[in-house]
mmCIF file with all atom_site columns, C-alpha atoms in Angstrom:
data_model
loop_
_atom_site.group_PDB
_atom_site.id
_atom_site.type_symbol
_atom_site.label_atom_id
_atom_site.label_alt_id
_atom_site.label_comp_id
_atom_site.label_asym_id
_atom_site.label_entity_id
_atom_site.label_seq_id
_atom_site.pdbx_PDB_ins_code
_atom_site.Cartn_x
_atom_site.Cartn_y
_atom_site.Cartn_z
_atom_site.occupancy
_atom_site.B_iso_or_equiv
_atom_site.pdbx_formal_charge
_atom_site.auth_seq_id
_atom_site.auth_comp_id
_atom_site.auth_asym_id
_atom_site.auth_atom_id
_atom_site.pdbx_PDB_model_num
ATOM 1   C CA . MET E 1 1  ? 67.315 234.775 -137.792 1.00 0.00 ? 592 MET E CA 1
ATOM 2   C CA . SER E 1 2  ? 66.961 232.622 -134.858 1.00 0.00 ? 593 SER E CA 1
ATOM 3   C CA . ARG E 1 3  ? 67.750 232.733 -130.876 1.00 0.00 ? 594 ARG E CA 1
ATOM 4   C CA . VAL E 1 4  ? 69.046 229.731 -128.952 1.00 0.00 ? 595 VAL E CA 1
ATOM 5   C CA . ILE E 1 5  ? 69.630 229.952 -125.251 1.00 0.00 ? 596 ILE E CA 1
ATOM 6   C CA . VAL E 1 6  ? 72.394 227.521 -123.924 1.00 0.00 ? 597 VAL E CA 1
ATOM 7   C CA . ASP E 1 7  ? 72.415 227.066 -119.978 1.00 0.00 ? 598 ASP E CA 1
ATOM 8   C CA . VAL E 1 8  ? 75.558 225.200 -118.738 1.00 0.00 ? 599 VAL E CA 1
ATOM 9   C CA . MET E 1 9  ? 75.647 224.050 -115.233 1.00 0.00 ? 600 MET E CA 1
ATOM 10  C CA . LEU E 1 10 ? 78.387 222.020 -113.381 1.00 0.00 ? 601 LEU E CA 1
ATOM 11  C CA . LYS E 1 11 ? 77.118 218.454 -112.955 1.00 0.00 ? 602 LYS E CA 1
ATOM 12  C CA . PRO E 1 12 ? 75.346 217.794 -109.849 1.00 0.00 ? 603 PRO E CA 1
ATOM 13  C CA . GLU E 1 13 ? 78.130 215.777 -108.264 1.00 0.00 ? 604 GLU E CA 1
ATOM 14  C CA . ILE E 1 14 ? 80.617 218.421 -108.828 1.00 0.00 ? 605 ILE E CA 1
ATOM 15  C CA . HIS E 1 15 ? 81.229 220.781 -105.948 1.00 0.00 ? 606 HIS E CA 1
ATOM 16  C CA . ASP E 1 16 ? 80.332 224.458 -106.853 1.00 0.00 ? 607 ASP E CA 1
ATOM 17  C CA . PRO E 1 17 ? 82.677 227.011 -104.668 1.00 0.00 ? 608 PRO E CA 1
ATOM 18  C CA . GLN E 1 18 ? 81.080 229.976 -106.474 1.00 0.00 ? 609 GLN E CA 1
ATOM 19  C CA . GLY E 1 19 ? 77.582 228.768 -105.303 1.00 0.00 ? 610 GLY E CA 1
ATOM 20  C CA . ASP E 1 20 ? 78.590 228.206 -102.074 1.00 0.00 ? 611 ASP E CA 1
ATOM 21  C CA . ALA E 1 21 ? 80.111 231.307 -101.831 1.00 0.00 ? 612 ALA E CA 1
ATOM 22  C CA . VAL E 1 22 ? 76.936 233.038 -102.837 1.00 0.00 ? 613 VAL E CA 1
ATOM 23  C CA . LEU E 1 23 ? 74.747 230.787 -100.194 1.00 0.00 ? 614 LEU E CA 1
ATOM 24  C CA . SER E 1 24 ? 77.024 232.002 -97.228  1.00 0.00 ? 615 SER E CA 1
ATOM 25  C CA . ALA E 1 25 ? 76.625 235.887 -98.528  1.00 0.00 ? 616 ALA E CA 1
ATOM 26  C CA . SER E 1 26 ? 73.072 235.030 -98.600  1.00 0.00 ? 617 SER E CA 1
ATOM 27  C CA . HIS E 1 27 ? 72.846 234.109 -94.989  1.00 0.00 ? 618 HIS E CA 1
ATOM 28  C CA . ARG E 1 28 ? 75.054 236.841 -93.963  1.00 0.00 ? 619 ARG E CA 1
ATOM 29  C CA . LEU E 1 29 ? 72.721 239.341 -95.496  1.00 0.00 ? 620 LEU E CA 1
ATOM 30  C CA . GLY E 1 30 ? 69.859 237.860 -93.541  1.00 0.00 ? 621 GLY E CA 1
ATOM 31  C CA . PHE E 1 31 ? 68.311 235.825 -96.393  1.00 0.00 ? 622 PHE E CA 1
ATOM 32  C CA . SER E 1 32 ? 68.293 232.463 -94.130  1.00 0.00 ? 623 SER E CA 1
ATOM 33  C CA . ASN E 1 33 ? 65.827 230.609 -95.812  1.00 0.00 ? 624 ASN E CA 1
ATOM 34  C CA . VAL E 1 34 ? 67.884 230.162 -99.026  1.00 0.00 ? 625 VAL E CA 1
ATOM 35  C CA . SER E 1 35 ? 69.408 226.337 -98.597  1.00 0.00 ? 626 SER E CA 1
ATOM 36  C CA . ARG E 1 36 ? 71.238 225.836 -101.789 1.00 0.00 ? 627 ARG E CA 1
ATOM 37  C CA . VAL E 1 37 ? 72.586 227.650 -104.660 1.00 0.00 ? 628 VAL E CA 1
ATOM 38  C CA . ARG E 1 38 ? 74.312 226.473 -107.815 1.00 0.00 ? 629 ARG E CA 1
ATOM 39  C CA . GLN E 1 39 ? 75.888 229.029 -110.175 1.00 0.00 ? 630 GLN E CA 1
ATOM 40  C CA . GLY E 1 40 ? 76.287 228.435 -113.961 1.00 0.00 ? 631 GLY E CA 1
ATOM 41  C CA . LYS E 1 41 ? 76.532 230.197 -117.337 1.00 0.00 ? 632 LYS E CA 1
ATOM 42  C CA . ARG E 1 42 ? 74.011 231.344 -119.897 1.00 0.00 ? 633 ARG E CA 1
ATOM 43  C CA . PHE E 1 43 ? 74.619 232.072 -123.357 1.00 0.00 ? 634 PHE E CA 1
ATOM 44  C CA . GLU E 1 44 ? 72.411 233.728 -125.742 1.00 0.00 ? 635 GLU E CA 1
ATOM 45  C CA . LEU E 1 45 ? 73.315 232.848 -129.369 1.00 0.00 ? 636 LEU E CA 1
ATOM 46  C CA . GLU E 1 46 ? 71.869 234.656 -132.598 1.00 0.00 ? 637 GLU E CA 1
ATOM 47  C CA . ILE E 1 47 ? 71.950 232.272 -135.576 1.00 0.00 ? 638 ILE E CA 1
ATOM 48  C CA . ASP E 1 48 ? 71.592 233.470 -139.353 1.00 0.00 ? 639 ASP E CA 1
ATOM 49  C CA . GLY E 1 49 ? 68.718 231.405 -140.603 1.00 0.00 ? 640 GLY E CA 1
ATOM 50  C CA . PRO E 1 50 ? 67.011 228.836 -138.629 1.00 0.00 ? 641 PRO E CA 1
ATOM 51  C CA . ALA E 1 51 ? 68.946 227.251 -135.874 1.00 0.00 ? 642 ALA E CA 1
ATOM 52  C CA . ASP E 1 52 ? 70.373 223.660 -136.324 1.00 0.00 ? 643 ASP E CA 1
ATOM 53  C CA . GLU E 1 53 ? 69.734 221.900 -133.062 1.00 0.00 ? 644 GLU E CA 1
ATOM 54  C CA . LYS E 1 54 ? 72.651 219.303 -133.795 1.00 0.00 ? 645 LYS E CA 1
ATOM 55  C CA . GLU E 1 55 ? 75.042 221.962 -135.068 1.00 0.00 ? 646 GLU E CA 1
ATOM 56  C CA . ILE E 1 56 ? 74.213 224.282 -131.758 1.00 0.00 ? 647 ILE E CA 1
ATOM 57  C CA . GLU E 1 57 ? 74.816 221.030 -129.675 1.00 0.00 ? 648 GLU E CA 1
ATOM 58  C CA . GLU E 1 58 ? 78.400 220.436 -131.433 1.00 0.00 ? 649 GLU E CA 1
ATOM 59  C CA . LEU E 1 59 ? 79.149 224.022 -130.564 1.00 0.00 ? 650 LEU E CA 1
ATOM 60  C CA . ALA E 1 60 ? 78.022 223.921 -127.104 1.00 0.00 ? 651 ALA E CA 1
ATOM 61  C CA . ARG E 1 61 ? 79.875 220.777 -126.521 1.00 0.00 ? 652 ARG E CA 1
ATOM 62  C CA . GLU E 1 62 ? 83.157 222.174 -128.136 1.00 0.00 ? 653 GLU E CA 1
ATOM 63  C CA . LEU E 1 63 ? 83.143 225.655 -126.929 1.00 0.00 ? 654 LEU E CA 1
ATOM 64  C CA . LEU E 1 64 ? 80.533 226.484 -124.231 1.00 0.00 ? 655 LEU E CA 1
ATOM 65  C CA . ALA E 1 65 ? 80.685 223.726 -121.592 1.00 0.00 ? 656 ALA E CA 1
ATOM 66  C CA . ASN E 1 66 ? 83.478 221.388 -120.470 1.00 0.00 ? 657 ASN E CA 1
ATOM 67  C CA . PRO E 1 67 ? 81.596 217.954 -120.587 1.00 0.00 ? 658 PRO E CA 1
ATOM 68  C CA . VAL E 1 68 ? 83.813 216.389 -118.206 1.00 0.00 ? 659 VAL E CA 1
ATOM 69  C CA . ILE E 1 69 ? 82.301 218.602 -115.163 1.00 0.00 ? 660 ILE E CA 1
ATOM 70  C CA . GLU E 1 70 ? 79.597 220.238 -117.020 1.00 0.00 ? 661 GLU E CA 1
ATOM 71  C CA . GLU E 1 71 ? 76.216 219.667 -118.609 1.00 0.00 ? 662 GLU E CA 1
ATOM 72  C CA . PHE E 1 72 ? 74.122 221.867 -120.863 1.00 0.00 ? 663 PHE E CA 1
ATOM 73  C CA . THR E 1 73 ? 70.714 222.358 -122.243 1.00 0.00 ? 664 THR E CA 1
ATOM 74  C CA . LEU E 1 74 ? 69.521 224.076 -125.260 1.00 0.00 ? 665 LEU E CA 1
ATOM 75  C CA . ARG E 1 75 ? 66.314 225.989 -126.019 1.00 0.00 ? 666 ARG E CA 1
ATOM 76  C CA . SER E 1 76 ? 64.954 228.320 -128.678 1.00 0.00 ? 667 SER E CA 1
ATOM 77  C CA . ALA E 1 77 ? 64.164 231.798 -127.583 1.00 0.00 ? 668 ALA E CA 1
ATOM 78  C CA . ASP E 1 78 ? 61.946 232.681 -130.640 1.00 0.00 ? 669 ASP E CA 1
ATOM 79  C CA . MET W 1 1  ? 60.990 223.722 -100.627 1.00 0.00 ? 267 MET W CA 1
ATOM 80  C CA . SER W 1 2  ? 60.880 225.630 -103.694 1.00 0.00 ? 268 SER W CA 1
ATOM 81  C CA . ARG W 1 3  ? 63.270 226.459 -106.725 1.00 0.00 ? 269 ARG W CA 1
ATOM 82  C CA . VAL W 1 4  ? 63.833 229.522 -108.421 1.00 0.00 ? 270 VAL W CA 1
ATOM 83  C CA . ILE W 1 5  ? 66.081 230.344 -111.292 1.00 0.00 ? 271 ILE W CA 1
ATOM 84  C CA . VAL W 1 6  ? 67.739 233.892 -111.781 1.00 0.00 ? 272 VAL W CA 1
ATOM 85  C CA . ASP W 1 7  ? 69.373 234.715 -114.961 1.00 0.00 ? 273 ASP W CA 1
ATOM 86  C CA . VAL W 1 8  ? 71.937 237.790 -115.030 1.00 0.00 ? 274 VAL W CA 1
ATOM 87  C CA . MET W 1 9  ? 72.893 239.163 -118.228 1.00 0.00 ? 275 MET W CA 1
ATOM 88  C CA . LEU W 1 10 ? 74.596 242.330 -119.273 1.00 0.00 ? 276 LEU W CA 1
ATOM 89  C CA . LYS W 1 11 ? 72.231 245.203 -119.987 1.00 0.00 ? 277 LYS W CA 1
ATOM 90  C CA . PRO W 1 12 ? 72.126 245.220 -124.034 1.00 0.00 ? 278 PRO W CA 1
ATOM 91  C CA . GLU W 1 13 ? 73.961 248.709 -124.224 1.00 0.00 ? 279 GLU W CA 1
ATOM 92  C CA . ILE W 1 14 ? 76.847 247.362 -122.305 1.00 0.00 ? 280 ILE W CA 1
ATOM 93  C CA . HIS W 1 15 ? 79.712 245.801 -124.280 1.00 0.00 ? 281 HIS W CA 1
ATOM 94  C CA . ASP W 1 16 ? 80.343 242.059 -123.982 1.00 0.00 ? 282 ASP W CA 1
ATOM 95  C CA . PRO W 1 17 ? 83.957 240.882 -124.284 1.00 0.00 ? 283 PRO W CA 1
ATOM 96  C CA . GLN W 1 18 ? 83.246 237.217 -123.118 1.00 0.00 ? 284 GLN W CA 1
ATOM 97  C CA . GLY W 1 19 ? 80.519 236.881 -125.875 1.00 0.00 ? 285 GLY W CA 1
ATOM 98  C CA . ASP W 1 20 ? 82.537 238.346 -128.519 1.00 0.00 ? 286 ASP W CA 1
ATOM 99  C CA . ALA W 1 21 ? 85.396 235.887 -127.922 1.00 0.00 ? 287 ALA W CA 1
ATOM 100 C CA . VAL W 1 22 ? 82.903 232.955 -128.050 1.00 0.00 ? 288 VAL W CA 1
ATOM 101 C CA . LEU W 1 23 ? 81.656 234.701 -131.342 1.00 0.00 ? 289 LEU W CA 1
ATOM 102 C CA . SER W 1 24 ? 84.986 234.767 -132.724 1.00 0.00 ? 290 SER W CA 1
ATOM 103 C CA . ALA W 1 25 ? 85.989 231.135 -131.517 1.00 0.00 ? 291 ALA W CA 1
ATOM 104 C CA . SER W 1 26 ? 82.793 229.902 -132.936 1.00 0.00 ? 292 SER W CA 1
ATOM 105 C CA . HIS W 1 27 ? 83.923 231.135 -136.382 1.00 0.00 ? 293 HIS W CA 1
ATOM 106 C CA . ARG W 1 28 ? 87.206 229.821 -136.187 1.00 0.00 ? 294 ARG W CA 1
ATOM 107 C CA . LEU W 1 29 ? 85.567 226.677 -135.668 1.00 0.00 ? 295 LEU W CA 1
ATOM 108 C CA . GLY W 1 30 ? 83.557 226.616 -138.391 1.00 0.00 ? 296 GLY W CA 1
ATOM 109 C CA . PHE W 1 31 ? 80.107 227.692 -137.185 1.00 0.00 ? 297 PHE W CA 1
ATOM 110 C CA . SER W 1 32 ? 80.006 230.575 -139.399 1.00 0.00 ? 298 SER W CA 1
ATOM 111 C CA . ASN W 1 33 ? 76.163 231.322 -139.066 1.00 0.00 ? 299 ASN W CA 1
ATOM 112 C CA . VAL W 1 34 ? 76.342 232.343 -135.462 1.00 0.00 ? 300 VAL W CA 1
ATOM 113 C CA . SER W 1 35 ? 76.221 236.131 -135.695 1.00 0.00 ? 301 SER W CA 1
ATOM 114 C CA . ARG W 1 36 ? 75.869 237.491 -132.023 1.00 0.00 ? 302 ARG W CA 1
ATOM 115 C CA . VAL W 1 37 ? 76.818 235.900 -128.516 1.00 0.00 ? 303 VAL W CA 1
ATOM 116 C CA . ARG W 1 38 ? 76.083 237.164 -125.099 1.00 0.00 ? 304 ARG W CA 1
ATOM 117 C CA . GLN W 1 39 ? 77.299 235.513 -122.155 1.00 0.00 ? 305 GLN W CA 1
ATOM 118 C CA . GLY W 1 40 ? 75.624 235.682 -118.716 1.00 0.00 ? 306 GLY W CA 1
ATOM 119 C CA . LYS W 1 41 ? 75.054 233.898 -115.286 1.00 0.00 ? 307 LYS W CA 1
ATOM 120 C CA . ARG W 1 42 ? 72.544 231.595 -114.284 1.00 0.00 ? 308 ARG W CA 1
ATOM 121 C CA . PHE W 1 43 ? 71.740 231.160 -110.483 1.00 0.00 ? 309 PHE W CA 1
ATOM 122 C CA . GLU W 1 44 ? 69.735 228.012 -109.272 1.00 0.00 ? 310 GLU W CA 1
ATOM 123 C CA . LEU W 1 45 ? 68.256 228.745 -105.715 1.00 0.00 ? 311 LEU W CA 1
ATOM 124 C CA . GLU W 1 46 ? 66.702 226.501 -103.392 1.00 0.00 ? 312 GLU W CA 1
ATOM 125 C CA . ILE W 1 47 ? 64.531 228.056 -100.832 1.00 0.00 ? 313 ILE W CA 1
ATOM 126 C CA . ASP W 1 48 ? 63.211 226.759 -97.681  1.00 0.00 ? 314 ASP W CA 1
ATOM 127 C CA . GLY W 1 49 ? 59.409 227.015 -97.760  1.00 0.00 ? 315 GLY W CA 1
ATOM 128 C CA . PRO W 1 50 ? 57.844 229.179 -100.492 1.00 0.00 ? 316 PRO W CA 1
ATOM 129 C CA . ALA W 1 51 ? 59.964 231.574 -102.434 1.00 0.00 ? 317 ALA W CA 1
ATOM 130 C CA . ASP W 1 52 ? 58.646 235.161 -101.715 1.00 0.00 ? 318 ASP W CA 1
ATOM 131 C CA . GLU W 1 53 ? 59.492 236.980 -105.042 1.00 0.00 ? 319 GLU W CA 1
ATOM 132 C CA . LYS W 1 54 ? 60.105 240.246 -103.394 1.00 0.00 ? 320 LYS W CA 1
ATOM 133 C CA . GLU W 1 55 ? 62.775 238.994 -101.182 1.00 0.00 ? 321 GLU W CA 1
ATOM 134 C CA . ILE W 1 56 ? 64.620 237.170 -104.149 1.00 0.00 ? 322 ILE W CA 1
ATOM 135 C CA . GLU W 1 57 ? 64.447 240.139 -106.069 1.00 0.00 ? 323 GLU W CA 1
ATOM 136 C CA . GLU W 1 58 ? 66.117 241.936 -103.035 1.00 0.00 ? 324 GLU W CA 1
ATOM 137 C CA . LEU W 1 59 ? 68.645 239.116 -103.101 1.00 0.00 ? 325 LEU W CA 1
ATOM 138 C CA . ALA W 1 60 ? 69.618 239.115 -106.554 1.00 0.00 ? 326 ALA W CA 1
ATOM 139 C CA . ARG W 1 61 ? 69.762 242.962 -106.731 1.00 0.00 ? 327 ARG W CA 1
ATOM 140 C CA . GLU W 1 62 ? 72.342 242.627 -104.006 1.00 0.00 ? 328 GLU W CA 1
ATOM 141 C CA . LEU W 1 63 ? 74.065 239.735 -104.377 1.00 0.00 ? 329 LEU W CA 1
ATOM 142 C CA . LEU W 1 64 ? 73.843 238.248 -107.900 1.00 0.00 ? 330 LEU W CA 1
ATOM 143 C CA . ALA W 1 65 ? 73.845 241.135 -110.268 1.00 0.00 ? 331 ALA W CA 1
ATOM 144 C CA . ASN W 1 66 ? 75.319 244.471 -110.569 1.00 0.00 ? 332 ASN W CA 1
ATOM 145 C CA . PRO W 1 67 ? 72.719 246.695 -111.326 1.00 0.00 ? 333 PRO W CA 1
ATOM 146 C CA . VAL W 1 68 ? 74.786 249.275 -112.946 1.00 0.00 ? 334 VAL W CA 1
ATOM 147 C CA . ILE W 1 69 ? 75.630 247.060 -115.935 1.00 0.00 ? 335 ILE W CA 1
ATOM 148 C CA . GLU W 1 70 ? 73.530 243.906 -115.572 1.00 0.00 ? 336 GLU W CA 1
ATOM 149 C CA . GLU W 1 71 ? 69.818 243.099 -115.580 1.00 0.00 ? 337 GLU W CA 1
ATOM 150 C CA . PHE W 1 72 ? 68.227 239.822 -114.118 1.00 0.00 ? 338 PHE W CA 1
ATOM 151 C CA . THR W 1 73 ? 64.958 238.101 -114.429 1.00 0.00 ? 339 THR W CA 1
ATOM 152 C CA . LEU W 1 74 ? 63.718 235.508 -111.950 1.00 0.00 ? 340 LEU W CA 1
ATOM 153 C CA . ARG W 1 75 ? 61.378 232.455 -112.715 1.00 0.00 ? 341 ARG W CA 1
ATOM 154 C CA . SER W 1 76 ? 60.170 229.566 -110.620 1.00 0.00 ? 342 SER W CA 1
ATOM 155 C CA . ALA W 1 77 ? 61.508 226.227 -111.426 1.00 0.00 ? 343 ALA W CA 1
ATOM 156 C CA . ASP W 1 78 ? 58.968 224.252 -109.662 1.00 0.00 ? 344 ASP W CA 1
#
């Protein structure tokens, strides 16, 4: 069994209203030194047997991320 | 300027319908060796000046995670 983390974030040029909402809320709560927030998704996958990086990449592209507006990174969590 | 990553995941004992939906979809798409998926959130914060870990922890607890059902981890991205 192997574990893989897939982080999915909006591409830098894509506007992130969720991140902006968190930024405004942090200022309202007094955390005034926060200057930027981006919000994304994190997936923890458990794979039977060894993880095939090419296969996980395909899964991420087809299922976890929208390649038009998002980018993803894979890393082993073992 | 410093950068901090906050990962927010459901506590292990909390049912994760989003992760389960991704798991079913991966099987439908032929990725049969995926045995478990958990979905969470990832925040990238930019902080003016050095990051005060205690302060970021407070922000995460108040704003980014729901401590009743979620747990979070902080790490520097510098």
